[in-house]
Amino acid sequence: MPHTTVPDSGCVDARVYSAPDHPVESYLSTCCHGGAKMAVLAYSLGKREINQYFCIKNAKLLSLAAVILLTVFHTASRYYGGGDTCEWLLSSGRFLGENVWQPYGCMMHKYKSIEAKTCLAGKRVAFIGDSRIRQLFYSYIQIIDPTQRENGRKHENIPFEDRSSSVNVDFLWYAEVNNSLKERLMSWTEVKDPSVKPDVVIIGAATWSIKLRSGSSEALQQYRANLTAISLPLEQLAEDGEVYWVLQDPVHEEILSVNRKMITNEQLELYNEAALGTLNSNKKNAKTRVRFLGASRQAAIETIAQSADGLHLPENTRNVGAMILMNAVCNKVLRPIDGSCCQSLPAPNLLQKLTGCVFLGSALVFLVLHALGHNRYWKSRPTPPDVESGEEKKPATAEPPLSHKAPFQAMCKMGLIMAYFYLCDRADIFMKEQKFYTHTTFFIPLIYMFVLGIFYSENSKETKLLNREQTDEWKGWMQLVILIYHISGASAFIPVYMHVRVLVAAYLFQTGYGHFSFFWLKGDFGLYRVCQVLFRLNFLVIVLCLVMDRPYQFYYFVPLVTFWFVIIYATMAMWPQILQKKANGSGMWHIGILVKLLGLLLFICFFANSQAIIHGMLFAFVYLVLQKFQVLSEGKGEPLFSTRISNILLLISVVSFMTYSIWASSCKNKTECNEMHPYISGLQILAFILIRNIPGYARSLYSSFFAWFGKISLELFICQYHIWLAADTKGILVLIPGNPSLNIILSTFIFVCVAHEISLITNDLAQVVIPKDGGALLKRLLVAGVFTLGLLLMSKTAEGNQGEGH
């Protein structure tokens, strides 16, 4: 019995299978016995059990329940457990690898010199304390001026000034908390000249008190009393500025010198407890609070063994503390996208509010229609056409007309999905973390992915070169590789980066191949077709631009494929229109289409560096001509060419692949390698097509797992920006803190379900928004244009009012 296609909205009934439908099953069931047959049976039954109980409808219900529970959990945690990301930044975190520090629940921006100068321009920063604070001071000013180095000055004040930005950072030597320190702090609180008083104070001391008094209990009591004495001036300084108390880092007791042996970690903990219990003891107002820097202490626990003398921290740990302080001070000023710690999110703008009102209005209309009994709805939702590559399949039967309730139901669902997008990446609900690349985080998921792809291999309905199932498979595995590439931060590894560049070029190749094939074979240049493609490509992105307050170019792939669709359309539609029917009458028309393609190539060379499009169009033309003249053997099980030619082409393709991989692995600089990429990526795409299609048995199989993802590849690529990644792709969304593996599994599950539902919603709305009647379509285009113009005017007006307010 052939493979049974199951609608997306239902689950597989295992009873429809009466014989092996998998190619491996069919082969082994006829040729093998005993253990092999048992293995085949286990494989078959296992896959059918999965298909029976796990379908997309049930998956979406589970993902909805998970989103609701996670939203409630994180909201409650923020409200009751403390949701101040500044506290998260300053108090806890972990190392990713050896040098990358990850604060708990938020992202830490790596500040460059120009950014630090911009943030601190005209400000004074004071570091007060002993030699460990002096180390922190040097790491801090090295962010501002990387040429700064420790100059060996000890037990004295050290000034630093950057005249270009009027930044002043001073280190003041106060080894103990005593009356002398109190007088210094009091002088700042009483001074009338604001230019003398520091805007930021970083202070901490304890080791000298332990050392000079041999860790006695009396010294600890005096330390606590002195802290009480300086707490009031510190809180007064915090009213107009920022004050950070640096908790004492641990020591490596085994290698401390004899005169420091009394400085034990037990003593340091007692002094830290004294600071935590004394400062801020009477003040709960956040504006006058002294903040505690304890994250660097956590970092030091892991690295203090690398200390040269057991007391002072290694350089990378000091740098962590300095960068934490820079984030605490500057994130709320510069608002970097990848610096979510210590940064409050802006309120929704006018367009975001209007978009929310549209979705809310749609939900109300849907509820009213539902209450009035308008329940007629389509029984099954057709699979959306492949608008990226231009391939379409006409349904076997005419699609039933949608009810009046259907578009409002679709908009209601879209509104709920956009609310999830907003909560993930524009609200202080879910956590975010930085990416960190390791070979394990990229290659292990890659292996799992391809194992699943092989597990779900099926017999193909067609055996033609680049048939629909094969192109869906191709897009599917490429999209999954790109997703793994993005979430693992693999762009830091140049060989992987160069291979993924080929995959992006392959997407553009498919765009040129698919759209050229459609226009060449069908000659449909009507407005309806154009609007359908443009709507399906751009609907999600336009909605995200409104909801997430991002420019259209931010979702770069959609503008790219939209632009090239228009260019291909113009190339094929302009006079003279050359189609396959016309070319069959005279071979001169083949020359005419080649001239058109040559003109497009010249356009690309002068105005755009994206040869993959023209490669795809040229390949489609050559293939369709060869197919017309029956040069290719595309029967089931037949090699594409003669045995000799097929073997030669396969050998050349494999060598091409290996040569490119060796070259990519030897790349040392992205810029230089990118210059070569447009000229050699086409060869790798052609090599893949030949390897995948020359053997007849390879054309007869495809992976339904990859093909399923290929059908929603556009939605997957766009949705990852905000509900899988975070901070506009700069970080990773954290739904389950403290368990990265489980977090990735759950966020991926929800992300895929959302992308699939959006593809169906887009398909439903396209049937309503883009009517086949030309007059009605023109009217709707006019209304859409006026509406867009109105939105732009309101946006400009709102921006102007905000500017005047500031």
Coordinates of N, CA, C and O in Angstrom, one line a residue, residues 352-439:
Q352 N 2.4 50.2 17.8 CA 2.3 48.9 18.5 C 0.9 48.9 19.2 O 0.2 47.9 19.2
K353 N 0.5 50.0 19.7 CA -0.8 50.1 20.4 C -2.0 49.9 19.3 O -2.9 49.2 19.6
L354 N -1.8 50.6 18.2 CA -2.8 50.4 17.2 C -2.9 49.0 16.6 O -4.0 48.5 16.4
T355 N -1.8 48.4 16.5 CA -1.8 47.0 16.0 C -2.4 46.1 17.0 O -3.2 45.2 16.7
G356 N -2.2 46.3 18.3 CA -2.9 45.6 19.4 C -4.4 45.8 19.3 O -5.2 44.8 19.5
C357 N -4.8 47.0 19.0 CA -6.2 47.3 18.9 C -6.9 46.5 17.8 O -8.0 46.1 17.9
V358 N -6.1 46.4 16.6 CA -6.6 45.7 15.5 C -6.9 44.2 15.8 O -7.9 43.7 15.5
F359 N -5.9 43.6 16.5 CA -6.0 42.2 16.9 C -7.1 42.1 17.9 O -7.9 41.1 17.8
L360 N -7.3 43.0 18.8 CA -8.3 42.9 19.8 C -9.7 43.1 19.2 O -10.6 42.3 19.5
G361 N -9.8 44.0 18.2 CA -11.0 44.2 17.5 C -11.4 42.9 16.7 O -12.6 42.5 16.7
S362 N -10.4 42.3 16.1 CA -10.7 41.1 15.3 C -11.2 40.0 16.3 O -12.1 39.2 15.9
A363 N -10.6 39.9 17.4 CA -11.1 38.9 18.4 C -12.5 39.1 18.8 O -13.3 38.2 19.0
L364 N -12.9 40.4 19.0 CA -14.3 40.7 19.4 C -15.2 40.4 18.3 O -16.3 39.8 18.6
V365 N -14.9 40.7 17.1 CA -15.8 40.4 15.9 C -15.9 38.9 15.8 O -17.0 38.4 15.6
F366 N -14.8 38.2 16.0 CA -14.9 36.7 15.9 C -15.8 36.1 17.0 O -16.7 35.3 16.7
L367 N -15.8 36.7 18.2 CA -16.6 36.2 19.3 C -18.1 36.5 19.0 O -19.0 35.7 19.3
V368 N -18.3 37.7 18.4 CA -19.7 38.1 18.1 C -20.3 37.1 17.0 O -21.4 36.6 17.1
L369 N -19.5 36.9 16.0 CA -20.0 36.0 14.9 C -20.2 34.6 15.4 O -21.1 33.9 15.0
H370 N -19.3 34.2 16.3 CA -19.4 32.8 16.8 C -20.7 32.7 17.7 O -21.4 31.7 17.6
A371 N -21.0 33.8 18.4 CA -22.2 33.8 19.2 C -23.4 33.8 18.4 O -24.5 33.2 18.8
L372 N -23.3 34.4 17.2 CA -24.5 34.5 16.3 C -24.7 33.2 15.5 O -25.6 33.2 14.7
G373 N -23.8 32.3 15.6 CA -24.0 31.0 15.0 C -23.3 30.9 13.6 O -23.7 30.0 12.9
H374 N -22.4 31.8 13.3 CA -21.7 31.6 12.0 C -20.6 30.6 12.2 O -19.4 31.0 12.3
N375 N -20.9 29.4 12.1 CA -19.9 28.3 12.4 C -19.4 27.6 11.2 O -18.7 26.6 11.3
R376 N -19.9 27.9 10.0 CA -19.4 27.2 8.8 C -18.0 27.6 8.5 O -17.6 28.7 8.5
Y377 N -17.2 26.5 8.4 CA -15.7 26.7 8.2 C -15.2 25.6 7.4 O -15.8 24.5 7.2
W378 N -14.0 25.8 6.8 CA -13.4 24.7 5.9 C -13.0 23.5 6.8 O -12.6 23.6 7.9
K379 N -13.1 22.4 6.2 CA -12.9 21.1 6.9 C -11.4 20.8 7.0 O -10.9 20.3 7.9
S380 N -10.7 21.2 6.0 CA -9.2 21.0 6.0 C -8.5 22.2 5.4 O -9.0 22.8 4.5
R381 N -7.3 22.4 5.9 CA -6.6 23.6 5.5 C -5.5 23.2 4.5 O -4.6 22.4 4.9
P382 N -5.5 23.6 3.3 CA -4.5 23.2 2.3 C -3.1 23.6 2.7 O -2.9 24.6 3.4
T383 N -2.2 22.8 2.3 CA -0.8 23.2 2.5 C -0.4 24.5 1.7 O -0.7 24.6 0.5
P384 N 0.2 25.4 2.4 CA 0.5 26.7 1.6 C 1.5 26.4 0.5 O 2.4 25.5 0.6
P385 N 1.4 27.1 -0.6 CA 2.3 27.0 -1.7 C 3.7 27.5 -1.4 O 3.9 28.2 -0.4
D386 N 4.6 27.0 -2.1 CA 6.0 27.4 -1.9 C 6.3 28.7 -2.6 O 6.7 28.7 -3.7
V387 N 6.2 29.8 -1.8 CA 6.3 31.1 -2.5 C 7.8 31.5 -2.6 O 8.2 32.4 -3.3
E388 N 8.7 30.8 -1.8 CA 10.1 31.2 -1.9 C 10.7 30.8 -3.2 O 11.5 31.5 -3.9
S389 N 10.4 29.6 -3.7 CA 10.9 29.0 -4.9 C 10.0 29.1 -6.1 O 10.3 28.8 -7.2
G390 N 8.7 29.6 -5.8 CA 7.8 29.8 -6.9 C 7.0 28.5 -7.3 O 6.2 28.6 -8.2
E391 N 7.3 27.4 -6.6 CA 6.6 26.2 -7.0 C 5.2 26.2 -6.4 O 5.0 26.5 -5.3
E392 N 4.2 25.8 -7.2 CA 2.9 25.6 -6.7 C 2.2 24.4 -7.2 O 2.6 23.9 -8.3
K393 N 1.3 23.9 -6.5 CA 0.5 22.7 -6.9 C -0.9 23.1 -6.8 O -1.4 23.5 -5.7
K394 N -1.7 22.9 -7.9 CA -3.1 23.1 -7.8 C -3.8 22.0 -7.0 O -3.4 20.9 -7.1
P395 N -4.7 22.4 -6.1 CA -5.4 21.4 -5.4 C -6.2 20.5 -6.3 O -6.7 20.9 -7.4
A396 N -6.4 19.2 -5.9 CA -7.1 18.3 -6.7 C -8.6 18.7 -6.8 O -9.2 18.5 -7.9
T397 N -9.1 19.3 -5.8 CA -10.5 19.8 -5.9 C -10.5 21.3 -5.5 O -9.6 21.8 -4.8
A398 N -11.5 22.0 -5.9 CA -11.6 23.4 -5.6 C -11.7 23.6 -4.1 O -12.4 22.9 -3.4
E399 N -11.0 24.6 -3.6 CA -11.0 24.9 -2.1 C -12.4 25.5 -1.8 O -12.9 26.4 -2.4
P400 N -13.0 25.0 -0.7 CA -14.3 25.5 -0.3 C -14.1 27.0 0.2 O -13.1 27.4 0.8
P401 N -15.1 27.8 -0.1 CA -15.1 29.2 0.3 C -15.0 29.3 1.8 O -15.7 28.6 2.6
L402 N -14.3 30.3 2.3 CA -14.2 30.5 3.8 C -15.5 31.3 4.3 O -16.1 32.1 3.6
S403 N -15.8 31.0 5.5 CA -17.0 31.7 6.1 C -16.5 33.1 6.5 O -15.4 33.5 6.5
H404 N -17.5 33.9 6.9 CA -17.3 35.3 7.3 C -16.4 35.3 8.6 O -15.7 36.3 8.9
K405 N -16.5 34.2 9.4 CA -15.8 34.2 10.7 C -14.4 33.8 10.5 O -13.5 34.1 11.3
A406 N -14.0 33.1 9.4 CA -12.7 32.6 9.2 C -11.6 33.6 9.3 O -10.6 33.4 10.0
P407 N -11.6 34.7 8.5 CA -10.5 35.7 8.6 C -10.4 36.3 10.0 O -9.2 36.5 10.5
F408 N -11.5 36.5 10.7 CA -11.4 37.0 12.1 C -10.8 36.0 13.0 O -10.1 36.3 14.0
Q409 N -11.1 34.7 12.8 CA -10.5 33.7 13.6 C -9.0 33.6 13.4 O -8.2 33.5 14.3
A410 N -8.6 33.7 12.1 CA -7.2 33.7 11.8 C -6.5 34.9 12.4 O -5.4 34.8 13.0
M411 N -7.1 36.1 12.4 CA -6.5 37.3 13.0 C -6.4 37.2 14.5 O -5.5 37.6 15.1
C412 N -7.5 36.5 15.1 CA -7.5 36.3 16.5 C -6.3 35.4 16.9 O -5.6 35.7 17.9
K413 N -6.1 34.4 16.2 CA -4.9 33.5 16.4 C -3.6 34.2 16.2 O -2.7 34.1 17.0
M414 N -3.6 35.0 15.2 CA -2.3 35.8 14.9 C -2.1 36.8 16.1 O -0.9 37.0 16.5
G415 N -3.1 37.3 16.6 CA -2.9 38.3 17.7 C -2.4 37.6 19.0 O -1.5 38.1 19.6
L416 N -2.9 36.4 19.2 CA -2.4 35.6 20.4 C -0.9 35.3 20.2 O -0.1 35.3 21.1
I417 N -0.6 34.9 18.9 CA 0.8 34.5 18.6 C 1.7 35.7 18.8 O 2.8 35.7 19.3
M418 N 1.3 36.9 18.3 CA 2.1 38.1 18.4 C 2.2 38.5 19.8 O 3.2 39.1 20.2
A419 N 1.2 38.3 20.7 CA 1.4 38.5 22.1 C 2.5 37.7 22.7 O 3.3 38.2 23.5
Y420 N 2.6 36.5 22.3 CA 3.7 35.6 22.7 C 5.1 36.2 22.2 O 6.1 36.2 23.0
F421 N 5.1 36.7 21.0 CA 6.3 37.3 20.4 C 6.7 38.5 21.3 O 7.9 38.6 21.7
Y422 N 5.7 39.3 21.6 CA 6.0 40.5 22.4 C 6.5 40.2 23.8 O 7.5 40.8 24.3
L423 N 5.9 39.2 24.4 CA 6.3 38.8 25.8 C 7.7 38.2 25.8 O 8.5 38.4 26.7
C424 N 8.1 37.5 24.7 CA 9.4 36.9 24.6 C 10.5 37.9 24.4 O 11.6 37.8 25.0
D425 N 10.3 38.9 23.6 CA 11.4 39.8 23.2 C 11.2 41.3 23.4 O 12.0 42.1 23.1
R426 N 10.0 41.7 24.0 CA 9.8 43.1 24.3 C 9.3 43.4 25.7 O 8.9 44.5 26.0
A427 N 9.1 42.3 26.5 CA 8.6 42.5 27.8 C 9.5 41.9 28.8 O 10.3 41.0 28.5
D428 N 9.5 42.3 30.1 CA 10.3 41.8 31.1 C 9.6 40.6 31.7 O 9.3 40.6 32.9
I429 N 9.4 39.5 30.9 CA 8.8 38.3 31.4 C 9.8 37.2 31.4 O 10.2 36.6 32.4
F430 N 10.3 36.8 30.2 CA 11.2 35.7 30.1 C 12.7 36.2 30.1 O 13.0 37.3 29.8
M431 N 13.6 35.3 30.4 CA 15.0 35.6 30.6 C 15.7 35.4 29.2 O 15.2 34.8 28.3
K432 N 16.9 36.0 29.1 CA 17.7 35.9 27.9 C 19.1 35.6 28.3 O 19.6 36.0 29.4
E433 N 19.8 34.9 27.5 CA 21.2 34.6 27.7 C 22.1 34.7 26.5 O 21.5 34.8 25.4
Q434 N 23.4 34.8 26.6 CA 24.3 35.0 25.5 C 24.5 33.7 24.8 O 24.4 32.6 25.4
K435 N 24.9 33.8 23.5 CA 25.3 32.6 22.8 C 26.8 32.3 23.1 O 27.5 33.2 23.5
F436 N 27.1 31.1 23.0 CA 28.5 30.7 23.2 C 28.8 29.5 22.3 O 28.2 28.4 22.5
Y437 N 29.8 29.6 21.4 CA 30.0 28.5 20.5 C 31.0 27.5 21.0 O 32.1 27.9 21.5
T438 N 30.6 26.2 20.9 CA 31.6 25.1 21.0 C 31.3 24.1 19.9 O 30.1 24.1 19.4
H439 N 32.2 23.3 19.6 CA 32.0 22.3 18.5 C 30.8 21.4 18.9 O 30.1 21.0 18.1

